Amino acid sequence: MTSRLAVIAGPTAVGKGTVVRHLLAEHPEFRLSVSATTRSPRPGEVDGVDYFFWTQERFDQAIKNHELLEYATVHGLNRYGTPRKPVEDALSRGENIVLEIDIQGAKQVKAAMPEAVTIFIQPPSWDELVRRLSTRGTEDAAEQQNRLATAKVELASSEDFDYQVVNDEVAKCAAQVVELMS
Ligand code: 5GP
């Protein structure tokens, strides 16, 4: 099988992280790209494992040196980007690699690497998305409104993706993603 680059994106709280974790646990032949970010680590997050936690200066330097395959400011707060070299190395070794990034980044990857398979994870409904965001309780009310405003814009651009998959059940959604990649 030729190596594949899959780009998974979707609105806030749709559960894309859970889908990707499930996919990686079931399919060790897929590797996750570790992103760089300017946000601070959350408790338990490890540098180089969850993210590369970079200063603003380090991030600027990476942009200047073309070290990033894509980058974006997410939710108007912090910058995130995909280091280019690990992705290129993995593909040249024939490995499958998964990027879990925001919609702006997904579009940049598709433009730079048209062979990438872009997959948009859809919520079963708008009401369910609102429910998932409020029940996970990691954002205060103002931040939830901010994220929902971004989600409206993101849902409107879902048609730009190669495929759309509804996350009504994690295992089913992950299996559909794997099928689309093979
Ligand atoms: P969090 O701060 O909660 O870990 O991530 C916030 C958002 O940043 C998520 O929606 C995630 O998809 C996005 N994100 C994570 N890594 C990258 C990246 O490398 N590039 C882009 N464009 N977005 C990313």
XYZ file of N, CA, C and O and ligand atoms in Angstrom:
752
model
N 0.856 -1.207 0.000
C 0.000 0.000 0.000
C 0.885 1.248 0.000
O 1.879 1.305 0.720
N 0.562 2.222 -0.824
C 1.345 3.468 -0.786
C 1.027 4.240 0.491
O -0.052 4.106 1.054
N 1.998 5.051 0.924
C 1.770 5.786 2.172
C 0.752 6.897 1.932
O 0.638 7.428 0.834
N 0.027 7.211 2.992
C -1.054 8.190 2.898
C -0.863 9.290 3.920
O -0.411 9.043 5.031
N -1.278 10.462 3.536
C -1.326 11.592 4.464
C -2.807 11.942 4.635
O -3.464 12.323 3.670
N -3.312 11.761 5.851
C -4.718 12.085 6.110
C -4.789 13.325 6.971
O -4.051 13.458 7.951
N -5.652 14.233 6.604
C -5.840 15.460 7.377
C -7.251 15.436 7.935
O -8.232 15.422 7.191
N -7.327 15.399 9.271
C -8.619 15.324 9.945
C -8.907 16.687 10.578
O -8.101 17.180 11.362
N -10.043 17.264 10.229
C -10.415 18.558 10.813
C -11.910 18.540 11.121
O -12.638 17.629 10.702
N -12.345 19.523 11.854
C -13.764 19.606 12.198
C -13.942 20.666 13.260
O -12.961 21.133 13.834
N -15.190 21.040 13.542
C -15.414 22.125 14.506
C -15.060 21.710 15.931
O -14.890 20.528 16.227
N -14.951 22.687 16.792
C -14.698 22.494 18.214
C -15.657 21.450 18.794
O -16.825 21.388 18.387
N -15.153 20.625 19.699
C -15.980 19.687 20.473
C -16.683 18.605 19.646
O -17.530 17.884 20.165
N -16.302 18.482 18.373
C -16.969 17.449 17.565
C -16.456 16.057 17.957
O -17.079 15.035 17.632
N -15.320 16.030 18.654
C -14.777 14.745 19.112
C -13.693 14.208 18.202
O -13.391 13.022 18.209
N -13.046 15.100 17.427
C -12.044 14.607 16.478
C -10.833 14.000 17.188
O -10.273 13.009 16.719
N -10.481 14.553 18.345
C -9.364 13.994 19.112
C -9.656 12.567 19.544
O -8.794 11.684 19.428
N -10.872 12.328 19.988
C -11.269 10.978 20.421
C -11.269 10.018 19.234
O -10.809 8.882 19.346
N -11.755 10.491 18.106
C -11.788 9.647 16.904
C -10.355 9.283 16.498
O -10.049 8.119 16.223
N -9.472 10.268 16.515
C -8.083 10.030 16.105
C -7.396 9.074 17.092
O -6.696 8.151 16.671
N -7.632 9.256 18.392
C -7.020 8.350 19.386
C -7.499 6.919 19.173
O -6.720 5.970 19.234
N -8.775 6.770 18.890
C -9.340 5.440 18.638
C -8.685 4.816 17.398
O -8.252 3.662 17.422
N -8.588 5.625 16.361
C -7.989 5.158 15.101
C -6.539 4.679 15.314
O -6.148 3.614 14.847
N -5.772 5.456 16.075
C -4.365 5.113 16.296
C -4.227 3.856 17.157
O -3.329 3.041 16.940
N -5.134 3.701 18.134
C -5.081 2.524 19.001
C -5.401 1.251 18.209
O -4.787 0.208 18.407
N -6.345 1.362 17.288
C -6.768 0.190 16.503
C -5.847 -0.076 15.315
O -5.795 -1.187 14.812
N -5.181 0.974 14.844
C -4.376 0.842 13.617
C -2.981 1.407 13.829
O -2.700 2.551 13.466
N -2.081 0.600 14.403
C -0.727 1.100 14.683
C 0.054 1.465 13.418
O 1.126 2.073 13.514
N -0.481 1.112 12.255
C 0.216 1.482 10.998
C 0.020 2.974 10.679
O 0.643 3.495 9.759
N -0.820 3.659 11.469
C -0.965 5.108 11.303
C -0.191 5.830 12.395
O -0.249 5.436 13.558
N 0.517 6.876 12.009
C 1.270 7.676 12.981
C 0.691 9.078 13.027
O 0.243 9.604 12.014
N 0.710 9.672 14.224
C 0.179 11.025 14.384
C 1.309 12.039 14.301
O 2.359 11.864 14.928
N 1.096 13.085 13.539
C 2.081 14.170 13.463
C 1.968 15.015 14.736
O 0.870 15.364 15.153
N 3.112 15.317 15.364
C 3.116 16.161 16.572
C 3.247 17.620 16.117
O 4.213 17.983 15.433
N 2.259 18.437 16.492
C 2.239 19.847 16.093
C 3.077 20.702 17.035
O 3.359 20.303 18.168
N 3.408 21.886 16.556
C 4.031 22.899 17.414
C 2.964 23.911 17.798
O 2.032 24.161 17.019
N 3.076 24.466 18.986
C 2.110 25.495 19.407
C 2.765 26.521 20.328
O 3.726 26.204 21.025
N 2.176 27.716 20.325
C 2.641 28.755 21.249
C 1.820 28.738 22.537
O 2.065 29.556 23.422
N 0.817 27.848 22.634
C 0.055 27.848 23.893
C 0.841 27.109 24.975
O 1.719 26.299 24.687
N 0.491 27.384 26.245
C 1.190 26.744 27.359
C 0.693 25.314 27.520
O -0.473 25.026 27.229
N 1.563 24.439 28.010
C 1.117 23.056 28.238
C 0.029 22.989 29.308
O 0.070 23.742 30.280
N -0.946 22.098 29.105
C -1.937 21.828 30.158
C -1.329 20.785 31.094
O -0.391 20.083 30.698
N -1.876 20.655 32.302
C -1.323 19.660 33.221
C -1.255 18.289 32.542
O -2.227 17.871 31.904
N -0.114 17.655 32.651
C 0.040 16.307 32.088
C 0.561 16.285 30.660
O 1.007 15.243 30.175
N 0.507 17.413 29.961
C 0.997 17.418 28.584
C 2.534 17.453 28.569
O 3.151 18.154 29.367
N 3.101 16.688 27.641
C 4.550 16.533 27.586
C 5.094 17.133 26.280
O 4.566 16.851 25.200
N 6.145 17.931 26.429
C 6.777 18.563 25.255
C 7.352 17.482 24.338
O 8.044 16.576 24.795
N 7.025 17.583 23.049
C 7.530 16.611 22.085
C 6.622 15.402 21.932
O 6.799 14.604 21.020
N 5.653 15.251 22.841
C 4.712 14.130 22.756
C 3.334 14.671 22.353
O 2.795 14.326 21.301
N 2.789 15.551 23.198
C 1.472 16.133 22.886
C 1.624 17.251 21.864
O 0.833 17.375 20.930
N 2.583 18.085 22.085
C 2.925 19.199 21.185
C 4.398 19.495 21.393
O 4.990 19.097 22.405
N 4.969 20.251 20.459
C 6.226 20.958 20.735
C 5.789 22.336 21.228
O 5.142 23.077 20.492
N 6.086 22.647 22.477
C 5.660 23.933 23.048
C 6.740 24.975 22.761
O 7.826 24.910 23.346
N 6.428 25.863 21.839
C 7.404 26.836 21.356
C 7.080 28.238 21.858
O 5.897 28.592 22.042
N 8.118 29.058 21.992
C 7.912 30.485 22.266
C 7.450 31.159 20.967
O 7.589 30.596 19.877
N 6.945 32.404 21.094
C 6.566 33.171 19.900
C 7.769 33.333 18.971
O 7.644 33.225 17.749
N 8.950 33.555 19.567
C 10.165 33.776 18.771
C 10.531 32.517 17.981
O 10.868 32.581 16.806
N 10.418 31.364 18.656
C 10.757 30.095 17.978
C 9.779 29.851 16.831
O 10.158 29.376 15.760
N 8.502 30.195 17.053
C 7.479 29.986 16.027
C 7.757 30.891 14.824
O 7.715 30.444 13.668
N 8.083 32.164 15.108
C 8.408 33.114 14.025
C 9.581 32.608 13.189
O 9.572 32.695 11.964
N 10.573 32.094 13.910
C 11.777 31.595 13.228
C 11.429 30.407 12.311
O 11.911 30.311 11.183
N 10.546 29.523 12.814
C 10.146 28.349 12.022
C 9.420 28.781 10.744
O 9.616 28.193 9.684
N 8.592 29.820 10.857
C 7.886 30.329 9.668
C 8.913 30.851 8.668
O 8.879 30.521 7.481
N 9.834 31.644 9.193
C 10.854 32.253 8.331
C 11.700 31.205 7.617
O 12.039 31.348 6.437
N 12.007 30.133 8.331
C 12.861 29.073 7.757
C 12.075 28.022 6.965
O 12.627 26.993 6.598
N 10.787 28.272 6.754
C 9.924 27.322 6.012
C 9.933 25.933 6.639
O 9.903 24.928 5.947
N 9.979 25.900 7.977
C 9.978 24.610 8.680
C 8.575 24.046 8.838
O 8.414 22.911 9.289
N 7.553 24.867 8.559
C 6.178 24.423 8.801
C 5.444 24.143 7.492
O 5.515 24.934 6.552
N 4.772 23.011 7.473
C 3.966 22.640 6.308
C 2.731 23.537 6.232
O 2.240 23.878 5.165
N 2.209 23.892 7.392
C 1.073 24.817 7.506
C 1.109 25.404 8.900
O 1.715 24.834 9.797
N 0.420 26.542 9.079
C 0.254 27.084 10.428
C -0.945 28.016 10.443
O -1.348 28.529 9.392
N -1.505 28.205 11.621
C -2.676 29.076 11.745
C -2.820 29.536 13.188
O -2.322 28.887 14.108
N -3.522 30.656 13.350
C -3.945 31.090 14.682
C -5.329 30.498 14.903
O -6.221 30.675 14.075
N -5.488 29.732 15.991
C -6.730 28.999 16.206
C -7.533 29.659 17.328
O -6.979 29.980 18.388
N -8.823 29.832 17.097
C -9.736 30.505 18.027
C -9.224 31.900 18.403
O -9.458 32.380 19.513
N -8.479 32.509 17.488
C -7.971 33.860 17.715
C -7.003 33.969 18.877
O -6.734 35.069 19.350
N -6.475 32.824 19.336
C -5.666 32.855 20.558
C -4.205 32.497 20.326
O -3.322 33.339 20.445
N -3.970 31.231 19.999
C -2.598 30.730 19.921
C -2.287 30.245 18.515
O -3.191 29.920 17.749
N -0.985 30.189 18.219
C -0.571 29.691 16.911
C -0.214 28.206 17.005
O 0.351 27.757 18.010
N -0.576 27.489 15.946
C -0.305 26.052 15.849
C 0.255 25.780 14.464
O -0.167 26.425 13.494
N 1.150 24.812 14.339
C 1.675 24.484 13.023
C 2.197 23.063 12.959
O 2.509 22.453 13.985
N 2.296 22.548 11.733
C 2.787 21.187 11.502
C 4.231 21.239 11.030
O 4.491 21.747 9.929
N 5.189 20.735 11.821
C 6.569 20.675 11.331
C 6.649 19.825 10.058
O 6.086 18.728 9.995
N 7.285 20.390 9.049
C 7.301 19.777 7.732
C 8.130 18.482 7.669
O 7.714 17.474 7.095
N 9.306 18.507 8.298
C 10.266 17.419 8.082
C 9.756 16.048 8.547
O 9.868 15.068 7.801
N 9.190 15.955 9.773
C 8.722 14.636 10.204
C 7.657 14.052 9.263
O 7.624 12.840 9.045
N 6.825 14.928 8.688
C 5.794 14.444 7.762
C 6.457 13.920 6.487
O 6.178 12.809 6.030
N 7.376 14.708 5.943
C 8.045 14.278 4.702
C 8.851 13.000 4.929
O 8.843 12.101 4.097
N 9.531 12.917 6.091
C 10.334 11.717 6.386
C 9.440 10.481 6.502
O 9.769 9.416 5.977
N 8.316 10.642 7.205
C 7.400 9.505 7.396
C 6.872 9.027 6.040
O 6.843 7.828 5.766
N 6.504 9.963 5.186
C 5.970 9.584 3.872
C 7.040 8.903 3.029
O 6.770 7.926 2.334
N 8.280 9.397 3.134
C 9.331 8.778 2.320
C 9.701 7.391 2.847
O 10.204 6.562 2.105
N 9.409 7.127 4.138
C 9.618 5.774 4.687
C 8.433 4.857 4.377
O 8.401 3.704 4.780
N 7.428 5.408 3.718
C 6.249 4.611 3.354
C 5.226 4.497 4.463
O 4.365 3.620 4.440
N 5.311 5.372 5.477
C 4.356 5.308 6.589
C 3.115 6.149 6.295
O 3.166 7.093 5.512
N 2.036 5.797 6.985
C 0.801 6.586 6.909
C 0.819 7.596 8.032
O 1.109 7.244 9.171
N 0.480 8.812 7.727
C 0.533 9.831 8.769
C -0.778 10.609 8.835
O -1.412 10.879 7.811
N -1.169 10.911 10.082
C -2.436 11.592 10.329
C -2.150 12.961 10.939
O -1.384 13.073 11.892
N -2.786 13.987 10.397
C -2.701 15.340 10.955
C -4.060 15.683 11.536
O -5.074 15.565 10.829
N -4.084 16.081 12.814
C -5.357 16.538 13.394
C -5.197 18.036 13.623
O -4.590 18.470 14.594
N -5.694 18.816 12.682
C -5.414 20.257 12.684
C -6.687 21.043 12.393
O -7.719 20.452 12.095
N -6.605 22.358 12.451
C -7.811 23.150 12.224
C -8.062 23.317 10.717
O -7.247 22.893 9.884
N -9.202 23.918 10.402
C -9.656 23.975 9.014
C -8.750 24.833 8.126
O -8.461 24.474 6.983
N -8.271 25.942 8.662
C -7.367 26.795 7.868
C -6.117 26.005 7.484
O -5.643 26.066 6.352
N -5.588 25.251 8.458
C -4.385 24.446 8.218
C -4.642 23.339 7.212
O -3.811 23.057 6.350
N -5.822 22.699 7.317
C -6.160 21.607 6.405
C -6.159 22.107 4.954
O -5.660 21.439 4.043
N -6.682 23.317 4.760
C -6.725 23.872 3.394
C -5.313 24.149 2.883
O -5.016 23.942 1.702
N -4.439 24.608 3.766
C -3.050 24.879 3.358
C -2.340 23.582 2.958
O -1.585 23.551 1.990
N -2.583 22.497 3.728
C -1.932 21.218 3.419
C -2.410 20.717 2.057
O -1.616 20.282 1.223
N -3.722 20.823 1.814
C -4.272 20.341 0.538
C -3.671 21.123 -0.644
O -3.383 20.551 -1.685
N -3.478 22.429 -0.432
C -2.902 23.248 -1.504
C -1.444 22.865 -1.757
O -0.998 22.813 -2.898
N -0.707 22.567 -0.677
C 0.715 22.237 -0.817
C 0.912 20.792 -1.272
O 1.864 20.483 -1.989
N 0.032 19.895 -0.817
C 0.165 18.467 -1.122
C -1.194 17.932 -1.562
O -1.955 17.393 -0.752
N -1.519 18.065 -2.855
C -2.863 17.674 -3.325
C -3.175 16.202 -3.097
O -4.346 15.813 -3.094
N -2.140 15.381 -2.896
C -2.380 13.950 -2.660
C -2.907 13.675 -1.250
O -3.345 12.559 -0.950
N -2.855 14.664 -0.369
C -3.393 14.500 0.987
C -4.896 14.255 0.916
O -5.588 14.820 0.061
N -5.397 13.393 1.803
C -6.830 13.118 1.873
C -7.397 13.953 3.020
O -7.009 13.773 4.173
N -8.278 14.889 2.703
C -8.819 15.760 3.753
C -10.210 15.274 4.163
O -11.065 15.012 3.327
N -10.380 15.128 5.466
C -11.628 14.575 6.001
C -12.197 15.534 7.049
O -11.499 15.896 7.995
N -13.437 15.926 6.848
C -14.110 16.840 7.776
C -15.024 16.026 8.675
O -15.882 15.286 8.192
N -14.817 16.139 9.982
C -15.676 15.419 10.932
C -16.876 16.318 11.280
O -16.700 17.430 11.775
N -18.060 15.808 10.985
C -19.309 16.558 11.207
C -19.967 16.127 12.514
O -19.960 14.928 12.835
N -20.590 17.046 13.239
C -21.418 16.617 14.378
C -22.737 16.057 13.839
O -23.141 16.411 12.735
N -23.419 15.209 14.613
C -24.718 14.714 14.141
C -25.706 15.861 13.923
O -26.559 15.790 13.047
N -25.593 16.939 14.726
C -26.462 18.107 14.560
C -25.811 19.294 15.271
O -24.885 19.112 16.079
N -26.320 20.488 14.988
C -25.801 21.691 15.661
C -26.069 21.613 17.170
O -25.187 21.899 17.986
N -27.281 21.165 17.542
C -27.633 21.091 18.967
C -26.709 20.132 19.712
O -26.334 20.375 20.858
N -26.350 19.037 19.046
C -25.460 18.059 19.683
C -24.061 18.658 19.869
O -23.408 18.415 20.891
N -23.631 19.469 18.924
C -22.311 20.125 19.045
C -22.304 21.067 20.256
O -21.368 21.061 21.059
N -23.379 21.849 20.392
C -23.500 22.778 21.521
C -23.486 21.980 22.827
O -22.815 22.343 23.795
N -24.199 20.854 22.838
C -24.267 20.017 24.043
C -22.874 19.459 24.391
O -22.432 19.513 25.536
N -22.142 18.955 23.386
C -20.814 18.383 23.636
C -19.859 19.441 24.185
O -19.053 19.165 25.073
N -19.962 20.648 23.652
C -19.059 21.715 24.107
C -19.369 22.100 25.553
O -18.456 22.269 26.360
N -20.665 22.211 25.876
C -20.991 22.655 27.242
C -20.744 21.544 28.258
O -20.301 21.822 29.372
N -20.966 20.276 27.872
C -20.783 19.207 28.871
C -19.312 18.884 29.115
O -18.977 18.397 30.182
N -18.413 19.168 28.169
C -17.016 18.846 28.459
C -16.420 19.846 29.464
O -15.456 19.526 30.152
N -17.046 21.039 29.536
C -16.741 21.956 30.632
C -15.323 22.481 30.713
O -14.891 22.918 31.774
N -14.573 22.457 29.606
C -13.195 22.964 29.662
C -13.121 24.446 29.284
O -12.076 25.060 29.432
N -14.225 25.014 28.792
C -14.241 26.430 28.416
C -15.330 27.150 29.202
O -16.404 26.578 29.448
N -15.065 28.404 29.574
C -16.122 29.174 30.250
C -17.143 29.642 29.202
O -16.956 29.416 27.996
N -18.224 30.285 29.679
C -19.327 30.628 28.780
C -18.883 31.526 27.629
O -19.286 31.324 26.473
N -18.017 32.500 27.921
C -17.572 33.429 26.867
C -16.753 32.682 25.817
O -16.932 32.879 24.608
N -15.886 31.786 26.274
C -15.047 31.025 25.340
C -15.899 30.040 24.532
O -15.638 29.790 23.351
N -16.945 29.504 25.151
C -17.848 28.613 24.406
C -18.514 29.372 23.260
O -18.611 28.862 22.141
N -18.948 30.617 23.538
C -19.580 31.426 22.487
C -18.584 31.727 21.378
O -18.908 31.647 20.191
N -17.356 32.036 21.759
C -16.283 32.292 20.789
C -16.093 31.070 19.880
O -16.038 31.169 18.654
N -16.032 29.879 20.507
C -15.793 28.652 19.738
C -16.975 28.301 18.843
O -16.790 27.795 17.733
N -18.193 28.593 19.326
C -19.371 28.294 18.502
C -19.433 29.218 17.288
O -19.844 28.800 16.204
N -18.983 30.462 17.480
C -18.950 31.394 16.344
C -17.962 30.874 15.289
O -18.266 30.866 14.085
N -16.798 30.405 15.743
C -15.820 29.816 14.808
C -16.414 28.576 14.141
O -16.265 28.366 12.930
N -17.117 27.752 14.936
C -17.689 26.507 14.404
C -18.665 26.779 13.264
O -18.693 26.040 12.276
N -19.458 27.850 13.378
C -20.426 28.197 12.312
C -19.689 28.438 11.000
O -20.090 27.937 9.946
N -18.604 29.192 11.076
C -17.814 29.501 9.878
C -17.186 28.214 9.333
O -17.194 27.950 8.130
N -16.674 27.382 10.250
C -16.002 26.148 9.830
C -16.972 25.186 9.150
O -16.641 24.585 8.127
N -18.172 25.051 9.711
C -19.154 24.124 9.123
C -19.506 24.555 7.703
O -19.736 23.722 6.832
N -19.474 25.854 7.472
C -19.808 26.359 6.135
C -18.734 26.001 5.109
O -19.003 26.024 3.908
N -17.523 25.652 5.569
C -16.474 25.335 4.588
C -16.233 23.827 4.477
O -15.264 23.399 3.852
N -17.131 23.027 5.055
C -16.913 21.576 5.056
C -16.903 20.988 3.642
O -16.282 19.954 3.402
N -17.568 21.662 2.716
C -17.642 21.109 1.350
C -16.321 21.201 0.601
O -16.157 20.583 -0.444
N -15.395 21.984 1.126
C -14.082 22.080 0.481
C -13.235 20.834 0.747
O -12.164 20.680 0.180
N -13.709 19.973 1.642
C -12.939 18.781 1.998
C -13.231 17.629 1.039
O -14.281 17.602 0.404
N -12.265 16.683 0.952
C -12.484 15.529 0.068
C -13.655 14.681 0.555
O -14.439 14.185 -0.234
N -13.734 14.501 1.890
C -14.791 13.650 2.458
C -15.327 14.267 3.740
O -14.633 15.032 4.407
N -16.568 13.884 4.061
C -17.166 14.295 5.335
C -17.675 13.041 6.045
O -18.271 12.172 5.407
N -17.398 12.959 7.335
C -17.839 11.804 8.116
C -18.536 12.324 9.368
O -18.024 13.222 10.035
N -19.703 11.761 9.682
C -20.446 12.199 10.872
C -19.955 11.413 12.090
O -19.876 10.190 12.048
N -19.619 12.144 13.160
C -19.200 11.468 14.396
C -20.407 11.272 15.313
O -20.595 12.000 16.275
N -21.223 10.241 14.989
C -22.308 9.915 15.918
C -21.858 8.813 16.859
O -22.323 8.711 17.978
N -20.899 7.995 16.402
C -20.353 6.941 17.261
C -18.865 6.819 16.934
O -18.496 6.648 15.765
N -18.025 6.916 17.953
C -16.580 7.047 17.734
C -16.002 5.903 16.890
O -15.315 6.143 15.890
N -16.294 4.657 17.280
C -15.691 3.506 16.580
C -16.115 3.487 15.110
O -15.297 3.223 14.220
N -17.367 3.813 14.866
C -17.889 3.800 13.492
C -17.208 4.904 12.670
O -16.795 4.685 11.534
N -17.093 6.073 13.283
C -16.489 7.217 12.601
C -15.022 6.911 12.268
O -14.566 7.143 11.143
N -14.285 6.333 13.239
C -12.873 6.005 13.012
C -12.741 4.967 11.896
O -11.857 5.071 11.039
N -13.636 3.979 11.878
C -13.585 2.939 10.840
C -13.834 3.547 9.457
O -13.183 3.175 8.470
N -14.723 4.513 9.396
C -14.997 5.169 8.104
C -13.782 5.952 7.629
O -13.467 5.958 6.442
N -13.099 6.593 8.577
C -11.896 7.359 8.217
C -10.836 6.412 7.642
O -10.228 6.685 6.595
N -10.638 5.268 8.304
C -9.648 4.286 7.828
C -10.011 3.807 6.416
O -9.157 3.717 5.529
N -11.287 3.555 6.202
C -11.746 3.077 4.901
C -11.456 4.119 3.812
O -11.002 3.786 2.715
N -11.674 5.389 4.150
C -11.438 6.458 3.169
C -9.969 6.583 2.810
O -9.605 7.035 1.731
N -9.113 6.191 3.748
C -7.672 6.328 3.512
C -7.092 5.164 2.735
O -5.963 5.238 2.270
N -7.816 4.062 2.633
C -7.182 2.887 2.017
C -7.665 2.665 0.591
O -8.550 3.309 0.124
P -5.849 22.501 21.708
O -5.226 23.784 22.126
O -7.179 22.264 22.348
O -4.904 21.327 21.875
O -6.108 22.602 20.143
C -6.917 23.601 19.631
C -7.098 23.433 18.138
O -5.852 23.551 17.440
C -7.688 22.111 17.684
O -8.869 22.400 16.979
C -6.668 21.510 16.763
O -7.262 20.862 15.656
C -5.862 22.706 16.319
N -4.499 22.328 15.958
C -3.687 21.494 16.657
N -2.515 21.347 16.030
C -2.568 22.103 14.906
C -1.655 22.362 13.826
O -0.539 21.851 13.768
N -2.073 23.210 12.861
C -3.299 23.801 12.869
N -3.618 24.587 11.840
N -4.184 23.561 13.857
C -3.833 22.736 14.864
